[in-house]
CSV table of C-alpha atoms and ligand atoms in Angstrom, one decimal:
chain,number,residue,atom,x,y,z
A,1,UNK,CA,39.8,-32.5,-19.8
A,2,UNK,CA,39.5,-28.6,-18.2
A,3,UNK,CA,37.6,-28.5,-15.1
A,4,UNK,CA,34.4,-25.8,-14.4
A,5,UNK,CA,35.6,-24.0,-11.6
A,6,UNK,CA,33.4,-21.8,-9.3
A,7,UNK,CA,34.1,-20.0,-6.2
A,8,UNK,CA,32.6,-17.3,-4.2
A,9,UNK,CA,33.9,-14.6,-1.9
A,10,UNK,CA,31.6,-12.3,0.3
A,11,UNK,CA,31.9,-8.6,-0.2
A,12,UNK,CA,32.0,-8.0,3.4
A,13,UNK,CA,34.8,-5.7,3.3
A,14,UNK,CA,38.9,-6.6,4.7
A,15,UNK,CA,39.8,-8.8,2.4
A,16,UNK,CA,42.6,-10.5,3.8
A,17,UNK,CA,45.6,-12.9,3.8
A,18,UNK,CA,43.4,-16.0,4.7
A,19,UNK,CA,41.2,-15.3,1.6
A,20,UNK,CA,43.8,-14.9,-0.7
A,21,UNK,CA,46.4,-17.9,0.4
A,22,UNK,CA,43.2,-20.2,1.0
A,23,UNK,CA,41.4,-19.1,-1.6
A,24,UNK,CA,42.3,-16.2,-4.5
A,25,UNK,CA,45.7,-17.6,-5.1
A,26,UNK,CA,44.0,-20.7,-6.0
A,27,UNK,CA,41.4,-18.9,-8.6
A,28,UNK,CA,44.4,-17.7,-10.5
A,29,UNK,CA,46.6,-21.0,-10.4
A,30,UNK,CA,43.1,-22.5,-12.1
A,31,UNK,CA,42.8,-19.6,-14.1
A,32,UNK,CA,45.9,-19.9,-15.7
A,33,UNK,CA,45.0,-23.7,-16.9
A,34,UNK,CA,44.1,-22.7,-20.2
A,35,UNK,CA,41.6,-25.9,-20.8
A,36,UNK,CA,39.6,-24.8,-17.5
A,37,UNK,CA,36.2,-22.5,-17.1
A,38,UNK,CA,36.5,-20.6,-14.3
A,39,UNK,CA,33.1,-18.7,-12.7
A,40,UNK,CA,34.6,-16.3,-9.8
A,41,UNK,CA,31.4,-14.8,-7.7
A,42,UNK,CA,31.0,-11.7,-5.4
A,43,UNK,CA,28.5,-13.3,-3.3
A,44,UNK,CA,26.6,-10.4,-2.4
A,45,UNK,CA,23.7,-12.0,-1.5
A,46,UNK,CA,25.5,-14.1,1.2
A,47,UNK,CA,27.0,-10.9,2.2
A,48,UNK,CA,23.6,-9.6,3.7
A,49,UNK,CA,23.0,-12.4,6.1
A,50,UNK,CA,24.2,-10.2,8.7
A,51,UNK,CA,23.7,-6.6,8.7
A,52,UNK,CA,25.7,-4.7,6.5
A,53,UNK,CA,25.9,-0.6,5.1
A,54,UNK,CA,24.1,-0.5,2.0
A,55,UNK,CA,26.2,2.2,0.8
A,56,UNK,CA,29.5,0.1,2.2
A,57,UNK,CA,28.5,-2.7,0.3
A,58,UNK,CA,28.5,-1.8,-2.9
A,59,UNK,CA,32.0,0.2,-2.2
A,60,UNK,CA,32.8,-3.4,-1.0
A,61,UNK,CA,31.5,-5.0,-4.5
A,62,UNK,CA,33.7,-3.0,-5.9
A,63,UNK,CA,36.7,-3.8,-4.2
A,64,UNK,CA,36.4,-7.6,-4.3
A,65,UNK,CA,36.6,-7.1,-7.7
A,66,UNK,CA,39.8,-5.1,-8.1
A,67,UNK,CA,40.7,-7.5,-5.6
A,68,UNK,CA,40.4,-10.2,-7.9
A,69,UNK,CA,42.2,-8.6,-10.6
A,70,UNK,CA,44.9,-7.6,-8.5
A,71,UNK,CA,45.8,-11.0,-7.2
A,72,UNK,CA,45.7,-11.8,-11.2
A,73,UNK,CA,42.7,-13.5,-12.1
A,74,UNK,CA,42.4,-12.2,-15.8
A,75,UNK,CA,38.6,-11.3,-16.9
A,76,UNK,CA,39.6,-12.1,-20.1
A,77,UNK,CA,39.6,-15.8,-19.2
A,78,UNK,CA,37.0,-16.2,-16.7
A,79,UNK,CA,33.0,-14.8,-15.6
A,80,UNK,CA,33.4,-12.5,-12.9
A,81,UNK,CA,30.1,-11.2,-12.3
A,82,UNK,CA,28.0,-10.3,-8.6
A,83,UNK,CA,25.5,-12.8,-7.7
A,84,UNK,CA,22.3,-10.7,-7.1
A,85,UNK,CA,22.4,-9.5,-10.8
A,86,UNK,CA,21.6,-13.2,-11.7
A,87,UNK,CA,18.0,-13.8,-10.1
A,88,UNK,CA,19.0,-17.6,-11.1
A,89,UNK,CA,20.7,-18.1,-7.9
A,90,UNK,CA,18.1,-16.7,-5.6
A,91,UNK,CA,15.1,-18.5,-7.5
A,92,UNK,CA,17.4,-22.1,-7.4
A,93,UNK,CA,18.1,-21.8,-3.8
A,94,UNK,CA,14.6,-21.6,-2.5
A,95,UNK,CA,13.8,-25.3,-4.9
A,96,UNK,CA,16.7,-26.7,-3.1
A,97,UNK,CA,15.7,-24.7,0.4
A,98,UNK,CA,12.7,-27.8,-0.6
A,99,UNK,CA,14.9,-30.3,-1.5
A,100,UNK,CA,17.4,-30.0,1.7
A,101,UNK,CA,16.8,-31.4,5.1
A,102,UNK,CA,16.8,-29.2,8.3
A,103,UNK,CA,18.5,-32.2,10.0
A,104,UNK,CA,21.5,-31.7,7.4
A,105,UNK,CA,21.5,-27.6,8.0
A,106,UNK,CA,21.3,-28.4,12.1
A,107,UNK,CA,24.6,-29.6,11.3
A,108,UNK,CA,26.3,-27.0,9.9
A,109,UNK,CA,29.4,-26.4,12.4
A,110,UNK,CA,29.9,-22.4,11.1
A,111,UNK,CA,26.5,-21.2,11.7
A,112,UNK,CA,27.0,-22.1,14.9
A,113,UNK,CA,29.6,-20.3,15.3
A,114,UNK,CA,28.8,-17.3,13.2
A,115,UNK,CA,25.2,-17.3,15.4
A,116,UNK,CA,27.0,-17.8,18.8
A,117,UNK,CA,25.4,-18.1,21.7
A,118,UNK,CA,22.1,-15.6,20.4
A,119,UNK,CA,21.1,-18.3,17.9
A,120,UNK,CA,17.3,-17.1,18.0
A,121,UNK,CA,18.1,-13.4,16.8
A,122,UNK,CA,20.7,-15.0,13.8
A,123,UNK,CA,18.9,-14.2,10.4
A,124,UNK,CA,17.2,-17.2,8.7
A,125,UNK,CA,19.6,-16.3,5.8
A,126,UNK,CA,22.8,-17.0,7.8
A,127,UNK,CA,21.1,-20.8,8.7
A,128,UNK,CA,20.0,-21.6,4.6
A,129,UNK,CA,23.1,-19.6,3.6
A,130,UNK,CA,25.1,-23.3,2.3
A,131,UNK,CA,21.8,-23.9,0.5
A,132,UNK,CA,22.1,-20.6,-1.4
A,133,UNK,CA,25.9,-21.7,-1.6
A,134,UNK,CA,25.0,-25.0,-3.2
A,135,UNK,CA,22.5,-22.9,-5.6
A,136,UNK,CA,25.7,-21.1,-6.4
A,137,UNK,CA,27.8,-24.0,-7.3
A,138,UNK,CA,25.1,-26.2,-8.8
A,139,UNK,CA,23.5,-23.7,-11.7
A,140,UNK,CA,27.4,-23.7,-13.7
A,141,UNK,CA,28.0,-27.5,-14.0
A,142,UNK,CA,30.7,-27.0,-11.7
A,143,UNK,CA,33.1,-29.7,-11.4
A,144,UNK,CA,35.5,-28.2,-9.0
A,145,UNK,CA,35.0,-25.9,-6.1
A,146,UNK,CA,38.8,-24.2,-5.0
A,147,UNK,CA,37.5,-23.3,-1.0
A,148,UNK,CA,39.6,-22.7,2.2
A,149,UNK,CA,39.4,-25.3,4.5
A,150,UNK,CA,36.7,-24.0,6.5
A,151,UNK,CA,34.0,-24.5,3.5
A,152,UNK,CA,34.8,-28.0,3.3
A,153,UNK,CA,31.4,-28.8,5.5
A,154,UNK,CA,29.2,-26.5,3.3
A,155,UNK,CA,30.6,-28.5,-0.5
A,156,UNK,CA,29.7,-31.9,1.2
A,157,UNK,CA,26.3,-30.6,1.8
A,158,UNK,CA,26.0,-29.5,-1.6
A,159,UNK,CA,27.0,-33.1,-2.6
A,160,UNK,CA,24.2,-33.9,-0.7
A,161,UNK,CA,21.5,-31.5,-2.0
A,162,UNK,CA,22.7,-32.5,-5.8
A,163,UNK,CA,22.5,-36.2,-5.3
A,164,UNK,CA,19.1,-35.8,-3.4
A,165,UNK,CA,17.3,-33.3,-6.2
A,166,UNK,CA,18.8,-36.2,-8.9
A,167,UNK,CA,17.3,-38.9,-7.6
A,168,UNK,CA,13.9,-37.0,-5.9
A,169,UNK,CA,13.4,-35.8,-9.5
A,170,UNK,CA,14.5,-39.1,-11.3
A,171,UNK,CA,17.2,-37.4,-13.1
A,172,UNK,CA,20.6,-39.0,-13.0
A,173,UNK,CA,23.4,-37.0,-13.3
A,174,UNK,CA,21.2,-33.7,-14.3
A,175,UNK,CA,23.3,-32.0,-11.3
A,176,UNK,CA,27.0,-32.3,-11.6
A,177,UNK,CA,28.2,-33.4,-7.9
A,178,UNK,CA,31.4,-31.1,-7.5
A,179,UNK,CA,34.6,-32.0,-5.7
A,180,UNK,CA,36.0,-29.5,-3.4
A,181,UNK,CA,39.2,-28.0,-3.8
A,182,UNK,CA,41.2,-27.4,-1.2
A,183,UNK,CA,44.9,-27.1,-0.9
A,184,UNK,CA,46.9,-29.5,1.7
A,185,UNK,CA,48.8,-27.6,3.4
A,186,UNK,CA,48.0,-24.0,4.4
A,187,UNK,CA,44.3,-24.2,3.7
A,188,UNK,CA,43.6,-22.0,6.9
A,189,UNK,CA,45.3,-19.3,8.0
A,190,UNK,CA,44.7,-18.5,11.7
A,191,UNK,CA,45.1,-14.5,13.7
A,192,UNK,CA,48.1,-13.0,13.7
A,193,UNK,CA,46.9,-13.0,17.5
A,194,UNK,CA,45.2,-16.1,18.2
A,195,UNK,CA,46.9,-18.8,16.1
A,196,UNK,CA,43.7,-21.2,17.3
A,197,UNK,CA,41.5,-18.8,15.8
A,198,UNK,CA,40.5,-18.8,11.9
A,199,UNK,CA,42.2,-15.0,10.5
A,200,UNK,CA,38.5,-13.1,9.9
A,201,UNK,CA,37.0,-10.1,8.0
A,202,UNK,CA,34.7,-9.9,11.3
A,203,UNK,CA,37.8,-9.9,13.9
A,204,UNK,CA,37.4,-6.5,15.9
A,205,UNK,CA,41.4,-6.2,15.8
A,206,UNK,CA,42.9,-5.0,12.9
A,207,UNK,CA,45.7,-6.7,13.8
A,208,UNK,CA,44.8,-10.0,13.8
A,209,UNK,CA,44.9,-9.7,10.1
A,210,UNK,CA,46.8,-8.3,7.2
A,211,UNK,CA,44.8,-6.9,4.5
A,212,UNK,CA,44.8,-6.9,0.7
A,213,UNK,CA,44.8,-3.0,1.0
A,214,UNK,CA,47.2,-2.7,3.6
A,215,UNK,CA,50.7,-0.6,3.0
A,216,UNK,CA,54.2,-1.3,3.7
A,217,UNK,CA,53.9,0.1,7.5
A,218,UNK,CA,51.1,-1.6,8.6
A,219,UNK,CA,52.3,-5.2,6.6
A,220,UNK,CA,55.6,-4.7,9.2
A,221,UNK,CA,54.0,-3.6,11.7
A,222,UNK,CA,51.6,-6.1,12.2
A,223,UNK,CA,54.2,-8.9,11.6
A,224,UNK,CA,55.9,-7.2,14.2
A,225,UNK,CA,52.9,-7.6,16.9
A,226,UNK,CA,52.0,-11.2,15.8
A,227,UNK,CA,51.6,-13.1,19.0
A,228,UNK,CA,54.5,-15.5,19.2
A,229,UNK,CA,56.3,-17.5,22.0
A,230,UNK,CA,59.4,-17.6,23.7
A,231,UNK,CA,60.6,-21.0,22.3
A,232,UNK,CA,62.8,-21.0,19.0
A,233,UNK,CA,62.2,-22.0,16.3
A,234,UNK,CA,61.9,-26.3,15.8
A,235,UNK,CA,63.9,-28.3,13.7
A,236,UNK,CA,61.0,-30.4,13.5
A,237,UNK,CA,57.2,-30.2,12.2
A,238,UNK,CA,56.1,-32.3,15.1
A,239,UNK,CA,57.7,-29.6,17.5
A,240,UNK,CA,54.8,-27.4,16.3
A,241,UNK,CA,51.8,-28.7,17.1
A,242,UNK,CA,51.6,-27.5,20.5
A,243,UNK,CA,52.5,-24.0,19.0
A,244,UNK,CA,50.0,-22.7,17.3
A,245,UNK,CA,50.9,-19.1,17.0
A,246,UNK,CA,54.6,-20.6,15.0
A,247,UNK,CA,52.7,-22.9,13.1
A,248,UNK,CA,50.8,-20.3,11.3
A,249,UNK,CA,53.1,-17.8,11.1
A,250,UNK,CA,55.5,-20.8,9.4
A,251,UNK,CA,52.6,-21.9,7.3
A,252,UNK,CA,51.9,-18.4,6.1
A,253,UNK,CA,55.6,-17.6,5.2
A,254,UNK,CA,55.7,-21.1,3.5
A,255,UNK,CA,52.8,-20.4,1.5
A,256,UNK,CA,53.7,-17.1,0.2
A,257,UNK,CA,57.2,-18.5,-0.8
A,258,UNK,CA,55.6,-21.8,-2.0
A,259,UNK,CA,57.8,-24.3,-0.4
A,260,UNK,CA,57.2,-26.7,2.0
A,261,UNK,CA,56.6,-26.3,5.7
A,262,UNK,CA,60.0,-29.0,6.2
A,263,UNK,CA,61.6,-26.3,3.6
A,264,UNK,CA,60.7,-23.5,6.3
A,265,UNK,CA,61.4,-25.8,9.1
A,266,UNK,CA,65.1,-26.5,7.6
A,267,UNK,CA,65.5,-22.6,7.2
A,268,UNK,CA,65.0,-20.8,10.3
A,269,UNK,CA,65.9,-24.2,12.5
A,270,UNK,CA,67.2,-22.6,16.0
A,271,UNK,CA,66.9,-19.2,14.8
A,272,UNK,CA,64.3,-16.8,17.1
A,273,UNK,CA,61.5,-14.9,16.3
A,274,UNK,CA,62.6,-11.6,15.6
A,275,UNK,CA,65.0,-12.9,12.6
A,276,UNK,CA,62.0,-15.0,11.5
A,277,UNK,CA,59.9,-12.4,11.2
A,278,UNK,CA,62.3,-10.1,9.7
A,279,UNK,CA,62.4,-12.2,6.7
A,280,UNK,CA,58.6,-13.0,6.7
A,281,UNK,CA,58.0,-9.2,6.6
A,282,UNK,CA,59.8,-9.0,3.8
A,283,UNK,CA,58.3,-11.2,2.1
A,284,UNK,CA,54.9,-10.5,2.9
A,285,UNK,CA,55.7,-6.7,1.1
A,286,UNK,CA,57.1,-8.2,-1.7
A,287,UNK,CA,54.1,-10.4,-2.1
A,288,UNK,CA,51.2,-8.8,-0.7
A,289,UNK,CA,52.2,-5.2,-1.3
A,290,UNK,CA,52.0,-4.3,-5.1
A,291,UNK,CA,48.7,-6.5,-4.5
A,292,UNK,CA,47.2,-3.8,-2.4
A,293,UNK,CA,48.8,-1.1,-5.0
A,294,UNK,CA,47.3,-2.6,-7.3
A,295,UNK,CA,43.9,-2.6,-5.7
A,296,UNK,CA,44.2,0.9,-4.6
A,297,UNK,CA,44.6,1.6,-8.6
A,298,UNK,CA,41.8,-0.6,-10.1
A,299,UNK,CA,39.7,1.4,-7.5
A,300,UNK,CA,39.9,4.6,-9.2
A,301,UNK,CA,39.1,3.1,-12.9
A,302,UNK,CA,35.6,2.3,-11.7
A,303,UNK,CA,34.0,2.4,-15.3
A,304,UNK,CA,36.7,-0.4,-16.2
A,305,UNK,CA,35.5,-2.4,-13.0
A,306,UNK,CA,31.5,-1.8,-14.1
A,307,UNK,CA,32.5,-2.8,-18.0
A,308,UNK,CA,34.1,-6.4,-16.0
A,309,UNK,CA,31.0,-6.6,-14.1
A,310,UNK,CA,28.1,-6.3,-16.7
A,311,UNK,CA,29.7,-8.4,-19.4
A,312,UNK,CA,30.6,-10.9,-16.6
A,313,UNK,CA,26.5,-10.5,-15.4
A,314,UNK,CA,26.0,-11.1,-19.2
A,315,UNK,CA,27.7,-14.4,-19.5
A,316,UNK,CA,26.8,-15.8,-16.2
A,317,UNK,CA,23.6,-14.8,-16.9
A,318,UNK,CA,22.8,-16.8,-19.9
A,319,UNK,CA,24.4,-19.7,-18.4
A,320,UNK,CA,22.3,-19.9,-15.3
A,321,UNK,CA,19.0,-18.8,-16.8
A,322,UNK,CA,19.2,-22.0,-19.2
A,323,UNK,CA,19.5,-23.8,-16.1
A,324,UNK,CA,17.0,-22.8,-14.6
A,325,UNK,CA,14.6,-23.4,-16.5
A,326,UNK,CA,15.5,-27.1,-16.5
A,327,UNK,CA,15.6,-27.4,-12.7
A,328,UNK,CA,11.6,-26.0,-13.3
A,329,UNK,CA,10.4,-27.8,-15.5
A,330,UNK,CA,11.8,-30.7,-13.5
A,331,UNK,CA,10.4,-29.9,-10.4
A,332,UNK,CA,7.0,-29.3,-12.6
A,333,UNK,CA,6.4,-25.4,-12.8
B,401,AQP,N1,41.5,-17.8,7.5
B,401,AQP,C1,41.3,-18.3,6.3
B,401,AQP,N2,42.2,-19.3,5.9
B,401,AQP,C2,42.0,-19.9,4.6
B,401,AQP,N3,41.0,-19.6,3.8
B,401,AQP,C3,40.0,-18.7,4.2
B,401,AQP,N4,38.9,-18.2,3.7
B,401,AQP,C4,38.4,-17.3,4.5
B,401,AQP,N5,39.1,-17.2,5.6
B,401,AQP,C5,40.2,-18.0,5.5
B,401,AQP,C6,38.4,-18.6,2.4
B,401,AQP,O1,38.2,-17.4,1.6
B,401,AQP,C7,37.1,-17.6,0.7
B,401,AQP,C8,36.2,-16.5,0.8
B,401,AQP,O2,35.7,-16.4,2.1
B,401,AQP,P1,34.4,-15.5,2.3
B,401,AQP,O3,34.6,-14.1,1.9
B,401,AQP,O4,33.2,-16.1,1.6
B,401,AQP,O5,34.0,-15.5,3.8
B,401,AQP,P2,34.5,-16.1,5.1
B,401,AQP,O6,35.1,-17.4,4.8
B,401,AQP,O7,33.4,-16.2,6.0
B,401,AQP,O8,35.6,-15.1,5.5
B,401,AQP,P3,35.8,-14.6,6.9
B,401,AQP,O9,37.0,-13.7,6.9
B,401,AQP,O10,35.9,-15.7,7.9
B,401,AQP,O11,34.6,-13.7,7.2
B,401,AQP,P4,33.8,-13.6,8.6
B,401,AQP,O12,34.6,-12.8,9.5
B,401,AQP,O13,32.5,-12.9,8.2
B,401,AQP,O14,33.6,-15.0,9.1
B,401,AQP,C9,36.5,-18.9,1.1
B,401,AQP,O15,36.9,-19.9,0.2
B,401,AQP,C10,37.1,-19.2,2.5
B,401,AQP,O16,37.2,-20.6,2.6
């Protein structure tokens, strides 16, 4: 039987590496499996739980789209829509904003990190956010969430929220409780300069990333800079857990060649760094490159990208309004 995929990425600009090996490369695998639904979301609403340009984020819309396309999810074959044109999602999260407990949300390790040490002046959208999230999710049926690693907390509260409004509401199996998706190995990509440190949109340094939209130069250049150490390369996977900086950059060439890490390992065995990343750079354009071409191209067909969008809206649309109304006349409006 197919599986109802839905995933969400924030169109908070600098779409990078970590999104697309943790995440997008995973939508189009799914997408590809003919039996499945797939629901991909620009999830602009979570976007604006912290500040952001209004004029920036809808150029930013825009680009998570031709992102999408780029990386090959087909419209054809799946709802690509943004979430604020579906007032399903906003309405459902404040029911389960009811049905959630702030004991559960206390928990949450990212808005503690996203919030820092300024908690009190963090937007009370940036706490509920994984409520919203599990609005998101819930409204489709979804069976199957494909997340990086780092949204593995917010999918288990989600589980929670669905099994909670089932049984608060006396009706068993009226939410679908979805399993996360998230790949084994390489599920989080860490900065080119801080291999303990997630790869973000946020990070200051541009070259702590590589972007979808980055060109040849900068791809090699910033594979050039990545933080390393003076060690060679192991001949074992154990040797690099106190190296976190060859780790990723290992991971990251494994993923984008789809082997193993022990195939990696086996490669480069003895060899040093700048011969590694020779061969990673290399890669990296051959992979990531006609990506950000491609992007750059979608870009400029912006009627194409509005015609994806509003029939996307359309089908999402009917599909979470339906829902709705259930979860309402549930709860007793
Ligand atoms: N470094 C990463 N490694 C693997 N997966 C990642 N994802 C994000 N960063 C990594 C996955 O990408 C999907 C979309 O993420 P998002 O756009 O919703 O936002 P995010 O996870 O908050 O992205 P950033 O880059 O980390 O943004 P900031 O800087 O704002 O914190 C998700 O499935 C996510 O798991």
């Amino acid at each position: 039987m197919g599986k109802k995929i839905f995933s969400g990425v924030q169109p908070t600009g600098n779409l990078h590496l970590g999104n697309y090996l943790g995440a997008i490369k995973n939508f189009v695998k799914l997408n590809n499996e003919d039996q499945n639904e797939c629901v991909f979301c620009v999830v602009d609403l979570h976007a604006i739980t912290v500040a952001q340009n209004p004029k920036k984020l809808k150029d930013n819309i825009y680009e998570t789209i031709a992102t999408f396309i780029a990386c090959g999810i087909d419209p054809k074959k799946s709802i690509i829509f943004n979430q604020s044109s579906v007032s399903a999602h906003s309405e459902t999260a404040w029911i389960l904003s009811c049905v959630a407990r702030m004991g559960w949300l206390n928990r949450m390790t990212q808005f503690k990190e996203k919030a820092g040490k300024d908690k009190e002046k963090a937007s009370i959208g940036l706490y509920s956010y994984p409520v919203l999230m599990a609005a998101d999710i819930l409204l489709y049926d979804t069976t199957h969430v494909p997340v990086g690693d780092d949204q593995k907390q917010h999918l288990e509260l989600c589980r929670d929220i669905a099994q909670k409004f089932n049984n608060d509401f006396n009706a068993d199996n009226f939410f679908k409780i979805p399993e996360p998706l998230i790949q084994k190995e390489f599920s989080r990509i860490m900065s080119l300069r801080d291999g303990t440190k997630k790869m973000s949109k946020s990070e200051l340094s541009d070259l702590s990333r590589i972007n979808l939209t980055d060109d040849k130069e900068q791809i090699i250049n910033k594979i050039k800079k990545a933080k390393t150490d003076t060690l060679q390369l192991p001949s074992a996977s154990a040797d690099l857990e106190k190296r976190p900086e060859a780790k990723n950059l290992m991971g990251i060439y494994s993923s984008l060649m789809d082997v193993s890490l022990e195939d990696t390992i086996n490669k480069f065995s003895g060899k040093n760094f700048s011969e590694f990343k020779e061969n990673l750079s290399q890669v990296m354009v051959d992979k990531i490159y006609p990506i950000s071409l491609e992007i750059k191209k979608l870009l400029r067909e912006k009627k194409y990208l509005d015609k994806i969008l509003l029939e996307g809206t359309q089908k999402a649309d009917k599909i979470a309004s339906e829902k709705v109304k259930k979860i309402q006349e549930l709860v007793g409006f």
